Coordinates of C-alpha atoms in Angstrom, one line a residue:
X1 CA -24.5 -21.6 18.5
X2 CA -28.1 -21.1 17.3
X3 CA -29.5 -18.3 15.2
X4 CA -31.1 -16.4 18.2
X5 CA -27.8 -16.2 20.1
X6 CA -26.0 -15.0 16.9
X7 CA -28.6 -12.3 16.3
X8 CA -28.2 -11.1 19.9
X9 CA -24.4 -10.9 19.4
X10 CA -24.8 -9.0 16.2
X11 CA -27.2 -6.5 17.8
X12 CA -25.4 -6.0 21.1
X13 CA -21.7 -6.3 20.3
X14 CA -19.3 -4.2 18.2
X15 CA -19.2 -6.9 15.5
X16 CA -21.2 -4.9 13.0
X17 CA -18.9 -2.0 13.4
X18 CA -16.0 -4.2 12.6
X19 CA -17.4 -4.7 9.1
X20 CA -18.1 -1.0 8.7
X21 CA -14.6 -0.1 9.8
X22 CA -13.1 -2.5 7.3
X23 CA -15.4 -1.7 4.3
X24 CA -15.5 2.1 4.5
X25 CA -11.7 2.8 4.6
X26 CA -11.2 0.2 1.8
X27 CA -13.7 1.9 -0.5
X28 CA -12.4 5.3 0.5
X29 CA -8.9 4.2 -0.3
X30 CA -9.8 2.8 -3.7
X31 CA -12.1 5.7 -4.8
X32 CA -10.6 8.8 -3.4
X33 CA -6.9 8.1 -3.8
X34 CA -5.5 7.9 -7.3
X35 CA -3.1 5.1 -7.9
X36 CA -2.1 2.0 -10.0
X37 CA -5.3 0.2 -8.9
X38 CA -7.3 2.4 -11.4
X39 CA -5.0 2.3 -14.4
X40 CA -4.3 -0.1 -17.2
X41 CA -5.1 -3.8 -17.7
X42 CA -4.4 -4.5 -14.0
X43 CA -6.9 -2.0 -12.6
X44 CA -9.0 -3.5 -9.9
X45 CA -12.1 -3.1 -12.1
X46 CA -10.6 -4.3 -15.3
X47 CA -10.2 -8.1 -14.9
X48 CA -11.2 -10.7 -12.3
X49 CA -7.8 -11.8 -11.2
X50 CA -6.5 -8.2 -10.8
X51 CA -9.7 -7.5 -8.8
X52 CA -8.9 -10.3 -6.4
X53 CA -5.2 -9.4 -6.2
X54 CA -5.7 -5.6 -5.7
X55 CA -8.4 -6.1 -2.9
X56 CA -6.0 -8.6 -1.2
X57 CA -3.3 -6.0 -1.3
X58 CA -5.5 -3.8 0.9
X59 CA -5.1 -6.3 3.7
X60 CA -1.7 -4.7 4.4
X61 CA -3.8 -2.2 6.3
X62 CA -7.1 -4.0 6.9
X63 CA -5.6 -7.2 8.5
X64 CA -4.0 -5.4 11.5
X65 CA -7.2 -3.4 11.8
X66 CA -9.2 -6.6 12.0
X67 CA -6.9 -8.0 14.7
X68 CA -7.2 -4.9 16.7
X69 CA -11.0 -4.9 16.4
X70 CA -11.1 -8.6 17.4
X71 CA -9.0 -7.8 20.5
X72 CA -11.5 -5.0 21.4
X73 CA -14.3 -7.5 21.1
X74 CA -12.4 -10.0 23.2
X75 CA -12.2 -7.5 26.1
X76 CA -16.0 -7.2 26.4
X77 CA -16.4 -9.6 29.3
X78 CA -13.5 -8.1 31.1
X79 CA -14.8 -4.5 30.7
X80 CA -18.2 -5.5 32.0
X81 CA -16.6 -7.4 34.9
X82 CA -18.6 -10.5 34.1
X83 CA -15.8 -13.0 33.6
X84 CA -16.3 -14.8 36.9
X85 CA -20.1 -14.9 36.6
X86 CA -19.9 -16.4 33.1
X87 CA -17.4 -19.1 34.1
X88 CA -19.9 -20.2 36.9
X89 CA -22.7 -20.8 34.4
X90 CA -23.3 -24.4 33.0
X91 CA -23.1 -23.2 29.4
X92 CA -19.7 -24.5 27.9
X93 CA -17.1 -21.8 27.3
X94 CA -16.7 -22.9 23.7
X95 CA -20.4 -22.0 23.0
X96 CA -19.8 -18.4 24.2
X97 CA -16.6 -18.2 22.3
X98 CA -18.3 -19.5 19.1
X99 CA -21.0 -16.9 19.4
X100 CA -18.4 -14.1 20.0
X101 CA -16.2 -15.2 17.1
X102 CA -19.0 -16.1 14.8
X103 CA -20.6 -12.7 14.9
X104 CA -17.4 -10.9 14.1
X105 CA -16.4 -13.4 11.4
X106 CA -19.7 -13.0 9.6
X107 CA -19.5 -9.2 9.5
X108 CA -15.8 -9.2 8.4
X109 CA -16.5 -11.7 5.7
X110 CA -19.6 -9.8 4.6
X111 CA -17.6 -6.5 4.4
X112 CA -14.9 -8.1 2.3
X113 CA -17.5 -9.7 0.0
X114 CA -19.2 -6.4 -0.5
X115 CA -15.8 -4.9 -1.4
X116 CA -15.3 -7.6 -4.0
X117 CA -18.9 -7.3 -5.3
X118 CA -18.5 -3.6 -5.9
X119 CA -15.4 -4.2 -8.0
X120 CA -17.0 -7.3 -9.7
X121 CA -20.0 -5.4 -11.0
X122 CA -17.6 -3.0 -12.8
X123 CA -15.4 -5.9 -14.0
X124 CA -18.5 -7.4 -15.8
X125 CA -18.7 -4.2 -17.8
X126 CA -15.1 -4.1 -18.8
X127 CA -14.2 -7.7 -19.9
X128 CA -15.7 -10.6 -21.8
X129 CA -13.4 -13.1 -20.1
X130 CA -14.9 -14.7 -17.1
X131 CA -13.5 -17.5 -14.9
X132 CA -13.4 -18.7 -11.3
X133 CA -9.6 -18.8 -10.9
X134 CA -9.7 -15.6 -8.9
X135 CA -12.0 -17.0 -6.2
X136 CA -9.4 -18.8 -4.1
X137 CA -7.4 -15.5 -3.8
X138 CA -10.4 -13.7 -2.4
X139 CA -11.5 -16.6 -0.1
X140 CA -8.0 -16.7 1.4
X141 CA -8.3 -12.9 1.9
X142 CA -11.6 -13.5 3.9
X143 CA -9.9 -16.2 5.9
X144 CA -7.1 -13.8 6.8
X145 CA -9.5 -11.3 8.2
X146 CA -11.5 -13.9 10.1
X147 CA -8.5 -15.7 11.5
X148 CA -6.8 -12.4 12.5
X149 CA -9.9 -11.2 14.3
X150 CA -10.3 -14.5 16.2
X151 CA -6.6 -14.4 17.2
X152 CA -7.1 -10.8 18.4
X153 CA -10.0 -12.0 20.6
X154 CA -8.0 -14.8 22.1
X155 CA -5.0 -12.4 22.8
X156 CA -7.3 -10.0 24.6
X157 CA -8.9 -12.8 26.6
X158 CA -5.5 -14.0 27.6
X159 CA -4.1 -10.5 28.3
X160 CA -7.2 -8.5 29.4
X161 CA -5.7 -4.9 29.3
X162 CA -6.9 -1.7 27.5
X163 CA -3.4 -1.7 25.9
X164 CA -3.9 -5.1 24.2
X165 CA -6.0 -4.0 21.1
X166 CA -3.6 -1.2 20.0
X167 CA -0.6 -3.4 20.9
X168 CA -1.7 -6.4 18.8
X169 CA -2.8 -4.2 15.9
X170 CA 0.6 -2.5 15.8
X171 CA 2.3 -5.8 16.2
X172 CA 0.3 -7.2 13.2
X173 CA 1.2 -4.1 11.1
X174 CA 4.9 -4.5 11.9
X175 CA 4.7 -8.2 11.1
X176 CA 3.1 -7.5 7.7
X177 CA 5.6 -4.8 6.9
X178 CA 8.5 -7.0 7.7
X179 CA 7.1 -9.9 5.7
X180 CA 6.5 -7.6 2.7
X181 CA 9.9 -5.9 2.9
X182 CA 13.2 -6.9 4.5
X183 CA 12.4 -10.4 6.0
X184 CA 10.2 -11.4 3.1
X185 CA 12.5 -10.4 0.3
X186 CA 15.5 -12.0 -1.3
X187 CA 18.2 -10.0 -3.1
X188 CA 18.9 -11.2 -6.7
X189 CA 21.3 -10.1 -9.4
X190 CA 20.2 -10.0 -13.0
X191 CA 22.4 -11.0 -15.9
X192 CA 23.2 -7.3 -16.4
X193 CA 24.5 -7.0 -12.9
X194 CA 21.5 -5.1 -11.7
X195 CA 20.3 -5.8 -8.2
X196 CA 16.7 -6.4 -7.4
X197 CA 14.6 -8.4 -4.9
X198 CA 11.9 -11.0 -5.2
X199 CA 9.5 -12.5 -2.6
X200 CA 10.5 -15.6 -0.6
X201 CA 8.3 -18.1 1.1
X202 CA 8.3 -16.2 4.4
X203 CA 6.6 -13.3 2.6
X204 CA 3.6 -15.5 1.9
X205 CA 2.7 -15.6 5.6
X206 CA 1.7 -12.0 5.1
X207 CA -1.9 -11.2 4.0
X208 CA -0.8 -8.8 1.3
X209 CA 0.5 -9.5 -2.2
X210 CA 3.0 -8.3 -4.7
X211 CA 2.0 -5.5 -7.1
X212 CA 0.2 -7.0 -10.1
X213 CA 2.1 -6.4 -13.3
X214 CA 0.1 -8.6 -15.7
X215 CA -3.6 -9.4 -15.8
X216 CA -2.9 -13.1 -16.4
X217 CA -0.6 -13.6 -13.5
X218 CA -2.1 -15.4 -10.5
X219 CA -1.1 -17.3 -7.4
X220 CA -0.3 -21.0 -7.6
X221 CA -2.2 -23.7 -5.8
X222 CA 0.6 -24.5 -3.2
X223 CA 0.3 -20.8 -2.1
X224 CA -3.4 -21.1 -1.5
X225 CA -2.9 -24.4 0.4
X226 CA 0.0 -23.2 2.5
X227 CA -1.7 -19.9 3.5
X228 CA -4.9 -21.8 4.3
X229 CA -3.0 -24.1 6.7
X230 CA -1.3 -21.2 8.3
X231 CA -4.6 -19.4 8.8
X232 CA -6.5 -22.4 10.2
X233 CA -3.7 -22.7 12.8
X234 CA -4.1 -19.0 13.6
X235 CA -7.8 -19.3 14.0
X236 CA -7.5 -22.5 16.1
X237 CA -5.1 -20.7 18.4
X238 CA -7.4 -17.7 18.8
X239 CA -10.3 -19.9 19.6
X240 CA -8.3 -22.0 22.1
X241 CA -7.2 -18.8 23.8
X242 CA -10.8 -17.7 24.1
X243 CA -11.8 -20.8 26.0
X244 CA -8.5 -21.3 27.9
X245 CA -8.9 -20.8 31.7
X246 CA -5.4 -21.6 33.0
X247 CA -1.9 -20.4 32.1
X248 CA -0.9 -23.9 31.0
X249 CA -3.9 -24.2 28.7
X250 CA -3.0 -20.7 27.2
X251 CA 0.5 -21.9 26.5
X252 CA -0.9 -25.1 24.9
X253 CA -3.2 -23.0 22.8
X254 CA -0.2 -21.6 20.9
X255 CA 0.6 -25.0 19.4
X256 CA -1.8 -24.7 16.4
X257 CA -0.4 -21.4 15.1
X258 CA 3.2 -22.6 15.5
X259 CA 2.4 -25.9 13.9
X260 CA 0.5 -24.2 11.1
X261 CA 3.4 -21.8 10.4
X262 CA 5.9 -24.7 10.2
X263 CA 3.6 -26.9 7.9
X264 CA 2.8 -23.9 5.8
X265 CA 6.5 -23.1 5.2
X266 CA 7.0 -26.7 4.1
X267 CA 4.1 -26.4 1.6
X268 CA 4.7 -22.9 0.3
X269 CA 7.0 -22.8 -2.8
X270 CA 10.5 -21.6 -2.3
X271 CA 10.9 -20.3 -5.9
X272 CA 9.3 -16.9 -6.6
X273 CA 8.4 -18.2 -10.1
X274 CA 6.3 -20.9 -8.5
X275 CA 4.5 -18.4 -6.3
X276 CA 3.2 -16.0 -9.0
X277 CA 2.5 -18.0 -12.1
X278 CA 0.9 -17.5 -15.5
X279 CA -2.7 -18.5 -15.8
X280 CA -2.5 -20.6 -19.0
X281 CA -6.2 -20.2 -19.8
X282 CA -6.1 -16.5 -19.4
X283 CA -2.9 -16.1 -21.4
X284 CA -4.2 -18.2 -24.3
X285 CA -4.0 -16.3 -27.6
X286 CA -7.1 -15.3 -29.5
X287 CA -6.2 -14.3 -33.1
X288 CA -7.6 -12.4 -36.1
X289 CA -5.2 -13.5 -38.8
X290 CA -1.7 -12.5 -37.8
X291 CA -2.8 -10.3 -34.9
X292 CA -3.2 -12.0 -31.6
X293 CA -4.2 -11.0 -28.0
X294 CA -4.7 -12.9 -24.8
X295 CA -8.1 -14.0 -23.7
X296 CA -8.1 -11.4 -21.0
X297 CA -8.0 -8.7 -23.8
X298 CA -10.1 -10.4 -26.5
X299 CA -12.6 -7.5 -26.4
X300 CA -9.8 -5.2 -27.8
X301 CA -8.9 -7.5 -30.7
X302 CA -11.4 -5.9 -33.1
X303 CA -9.8 -2.4 -32.7
X304 CA -6.3 -3.8 -33.0
X305 CA -6.6 -6.1 -36.0
X306 CA -6.8 -3.4 -38.7
X307 CA -3.9 -1.3 -37.4
X308 CA -1.9 -4.5 -36.8
X309 CA -2.2 -5.7 -40.4
X310 CA -1.4 -2.3 -41.7
X311 CA 1.7 -2.1 -39.5
X312 CA 2.9 -5.5 -40.8
X313 CA 2.3 -4.4 -44.4
X314 CA 4.3 -1.2 -44.0
X315 CA 7.1 -3.1 -42.2
X316 CA 7.3 -5.7 -45.0
X317 CA 7.4 -2.9 -47.6
X318 CA 10.4 -1.3 -45.8
X319 CA 12.3 -4.4 -44.6
X320 CA 11.3 -7.1 -47.1
X321 CA 12.1 -10.6 -45.9
X322 CA 13.5 -9.3 -42.6
X323 CA 10.1 -7.9 -41.5
X324 CA 8.1 -9.5 -38.8
X325 CA 5.0 -11.4 -39.9
X326 CA 2.8 -11.3 -36.8
X327 CA 1.6 -9.0 -34.0
X328 CA 1.1 -10.5 -30.6
X329 CA 0.5 -9.4 -27.1
X330 CA 3.5 -10.2 -25.0
X331 CA 2.8 -13.0 -22.5
X332 CA 6.4 -13.4 -21.1
X333 CA 6.5 -12.8 -17.4
X334 CA 10.1 -11.9 -16.4
X335 CA 11.6 -11.0 -13.0
X336 CA 11.7 -7.4 -12.2
X337 CA 14.9 -5.8 -13.3
X338 CA 15.7 -8.4 -15.9
X339 CA 16.4 -7.5 -19.6
X340 CA 13.4 -7.8 -21.9
X341 CA 13.4 -10.5 -24.6
X342 CA 12.2 -9.7 -28.1
X343 CA 11.5 -11.6 -31.3
X344 CA 12.6 -10.7 -34.8
X345 CA 9.6 -12.4 -36.5
X346 CA 6.9 -11.0 -34.1
X347 CA 5.9 -7.5 -33.0
X348 CA 5.4 -8.0 -29.3
X349 CA 3.5 -5.4 -27.4
X350 CA 1.8 -4.7 -24.0
X351 CA -1.5 -2.9 -23.6
X352 CA 0.0 -1.1 -20.6
X353 CA 2.9 0.3 -22.7
X354 CA 2.6 4.1 -22.9
X355 CA 2.9 3.9 -26.7
X356 CA 0.0 1.5 -27.0
X357 CA -2.3 2.3 -24.1
X358 CA -4.1 5.4 -25.6
X359 CA -3.3 5.0 -29.3
X360 CA -6.1 4.3 -31.8
X361 CA -6.4 4.0 -35.6
X362 CA -3.4 5.4 -37.5
X363 CA -1.6 6.3 -34.3
X364 CA -1.9 2.7 -33.2
X365 CA -0.4 1.6 -36.5
X366 CA 2.6 3.9 -36.0
X367 CA 3.0 2.7 -32.4
X368 CA 3.1 -1.0 -33.6
X369 CA 5.6 -0.1 -36.3
X370 CA 7.8 1.6 -33.7
X371 CA 7.6 -1.4 -31.3
X372 CA 8.5 -3.7 -34.2
X373 CA 11.6 -1.6 -35.0
X374 CA 12.8 -0.7 -31.5
X375 CA 10.8 -2.6 -28.8
X376 CA 12.8 -1.1 -25.9
X377 CA 15.4 -2.5 -23.5
X378 CA 14.5 -0.7 -20.3
X379 CA 14.7 -3.4 -17.5
X380 CA 11.4 -5.0 -16.6
X381 CA 9.4 -3.0 -14.1
X382 CA 11.6 0.1 -14.6
X383 CA 10.9 3.3 -16.6
X384 CA 13.3 5.2 -18.7
X385 CA 13.7 7.9 -21.4
X386 CA 16.4 8.4 -23.9
X387 CA 18.2 6.6 -26.8
X388 CA 15.5 4.0 -27.4
X389 CA 12.9 6.7 -27.8
X390 CA 15.1 8.7 -30.3
X391 CA 15.9 5.5 -32.3
X392 CA 12.2 4.5 -32.3
X393 CA 11.2 7.9 -33.8
X394 CA 13.9 7.8 -36.5
X395 CA 13.0 4.2 -37.4
X396 CA 9.3 5.0 -37.7
X397 CA 10.1 8.0 -39.8
X398 CA 12.3 5.8 -42.1
X399 CA 9.4 3.4 -42.6
X400 CA 6.8 6.1 -43.2
X401 CA 9.0 8.5 -45.1
X402 CA 8.4 11.3 -42.6
X403 CA 8.8 11.9 -38.9
X404 CA 5.6 11.2 -37.0
X405 CA 5.0 12.0 -33.3
X406 CA 4.5 9.1 -31.0
X407 CA 2.2 9.2 -28.0
X408 CA 3.0 8.2 -24.4
X409 CA 5.1 11.2 -23.6
X410 CA 4.5 14.8 -22.7
X411 CA 4.7 17.6 -25.3
X412 CA 8.0 18.7 -23.8
X413 CA 9.5 15.2 -24.2
X414 CA 8.1 14.9 -27.7
X415 CA 9.8 18.1 -28.6
X416 CA 13.1 16.8 -27.2
X417 CA 12.7 13.5 -29.1
X418 CA 12.1 15.3 -32.4
X419 CA 15.1 17.7 -31.8
X420 CA 17.4 14.7 -31.3
X421 CA 15.8 12.5 -34.0
X422 CA 15.4 14.8 -36.9
X423 CA 19.1 15.5 -37.7
X424 CA 19.8 11.7 -37.6
X425 CA 16.7 11.0 -39.8
X426 CA 17.8 13.5 -42.4
X427 CA 21.3 12.1 -42.4
X428 CA 20.0 8.6 -42.8
X429 CA 17.6 9.5 -45.6
X430 CA 20.5 11.2 -47.5
X431 CA 22.5 7.9 -47.6
X432 CA 22.2 5.5 -50.5
X433 CA 19.4 2.9 -50.1
X434 CA 21.8 0.0 -49.4
X435 CA 23.5 2.0 -46.7
X436 CA 20.2 3.0 -45.2
X437 CA 19.1 -0.6 -45.0
X438 CA 22.4 -1.7 -43.6
X439 CA 22.1 0.8 -40.7
X440 CA 18.4 -0.1 -40.1
X441 CA 19.3 -3.8 -39.9
X442 CA 22.2 -3.1 -37.6
X443 CA 19.9 -0.9 -35.5
X444 CA 17.3 -3.7 -35.3
X445 CA 19.9 -6.2 -34.3
X446 CA 21.0 -4.0 -31.4
X447 CA 17.5 -3.2 -30.4
X448 CA 16.2 -6.8 -30.4
X449 CA 19.2 -8.2 -28.6
X450 CA 19.4 -5.3 -26.1
X451 CA 23.2 -5.2 -26.8
X452 CA 24.4 -1.8 -27.9
X453 CA 22.7 1.6 -28.4
X454 CA 20.3 1.5 -31.4
X455 CA 20.4 5.3 -31.7
X456 CA 24.2 5.3 -31.8
X457 CA 24.0 2.7 -34.6
X458 CA 21.6 4.9 -36.6
X459 CA 23.9 7.9 -36.0
X460 CA 26.8 5.9 -37.5
X461 CA 28.7 5.9 -34.2
X462 CA 29.0 2.1 -33.9
X463 CA 30.4 -0.5 -36.1
X464 CA 27.9 -2.3 -38.2

């Protein structure tokens, strides 16, 4: 395939429209619909790895679309009734197939690259941490689009019917949905008896990814290798179907995709904890004295250091030797639905926590004190409101000497928290100091171990 042939294909085929049809809906989806891709440390414009992961998640819709567009392109010769004429020419069928597939592949790859570039320009303005670990995630995403389009072309050449493009597009969408849901999930039970699900290796045959919960979580190398093998087999089958002329050769053309799937499943990790792994470089701590954040958030350390030191000072004044001596961004990545794990000697926090996300200055100090006293035991990935919030407010008021409002909740909820917390705080303050400290220590023990109700302990309703 030379440049002149490729330019003719780009000018006279529907290949350029394939790029437009992929790029425009993707940007529309990201910019016009509000969602998690715009919020917190895992926003698609916040860090490089979330950018790659979030744009890959769009393939849930874009990949079936690419396969359908490829099938539409593969019907061109049949629609123009030139199939017999082209087979009689001396030019090898693989040359014509390469020109057809190459034009579409270039436009789809360019469209996805523009999508990543739009996000990348914004990432440059939001983070000081740059790396290339995100690149394989995006490159595999490009390969998904290209291999899907080539497979769609081959399917349309083997089954030249107007129904083929919508049929293969719908089939790809159903496949993706099944891989991402029932067939691609494994039921698990946490230590607390809660039921949740986690991805299995079959789910990695899907182009889409799990929701990103931490900016320093990425895909492991075996995932990239396994998916690449699967996609190369898919592309080889699509190309073989494009040049196949007999029913037997069309059946033989299915070998690469089947072999690719089998080999990929042997390479892909079976354990969900080896699929999505912590990027050790990204999660490395950067510290200013006793206050530490990960490299991904190092730009926020300056604003956190002062409030963090003040929180530690106030906690030490209230708790003495039992007080934590450091503040650190939480880098533990636990399965969804599991019980959080906390440290007595360290205030662990997450920048996406509602208490921390928008707090600044004095309010950030209060939020860190509250997290140090009652970090919260809501299962990972879940949301809740209740006893921990009441206990956190009472504990903060005990440290500061007065009840202070905490952010992260609506005005109505803050009113409810104060109504529940104030009577308990007054009762606590009326006790002798030794009894106050005893209840606070018992409350912290319950809060840090996630065994028992901290607010019940503060209320005197549990044995201490």
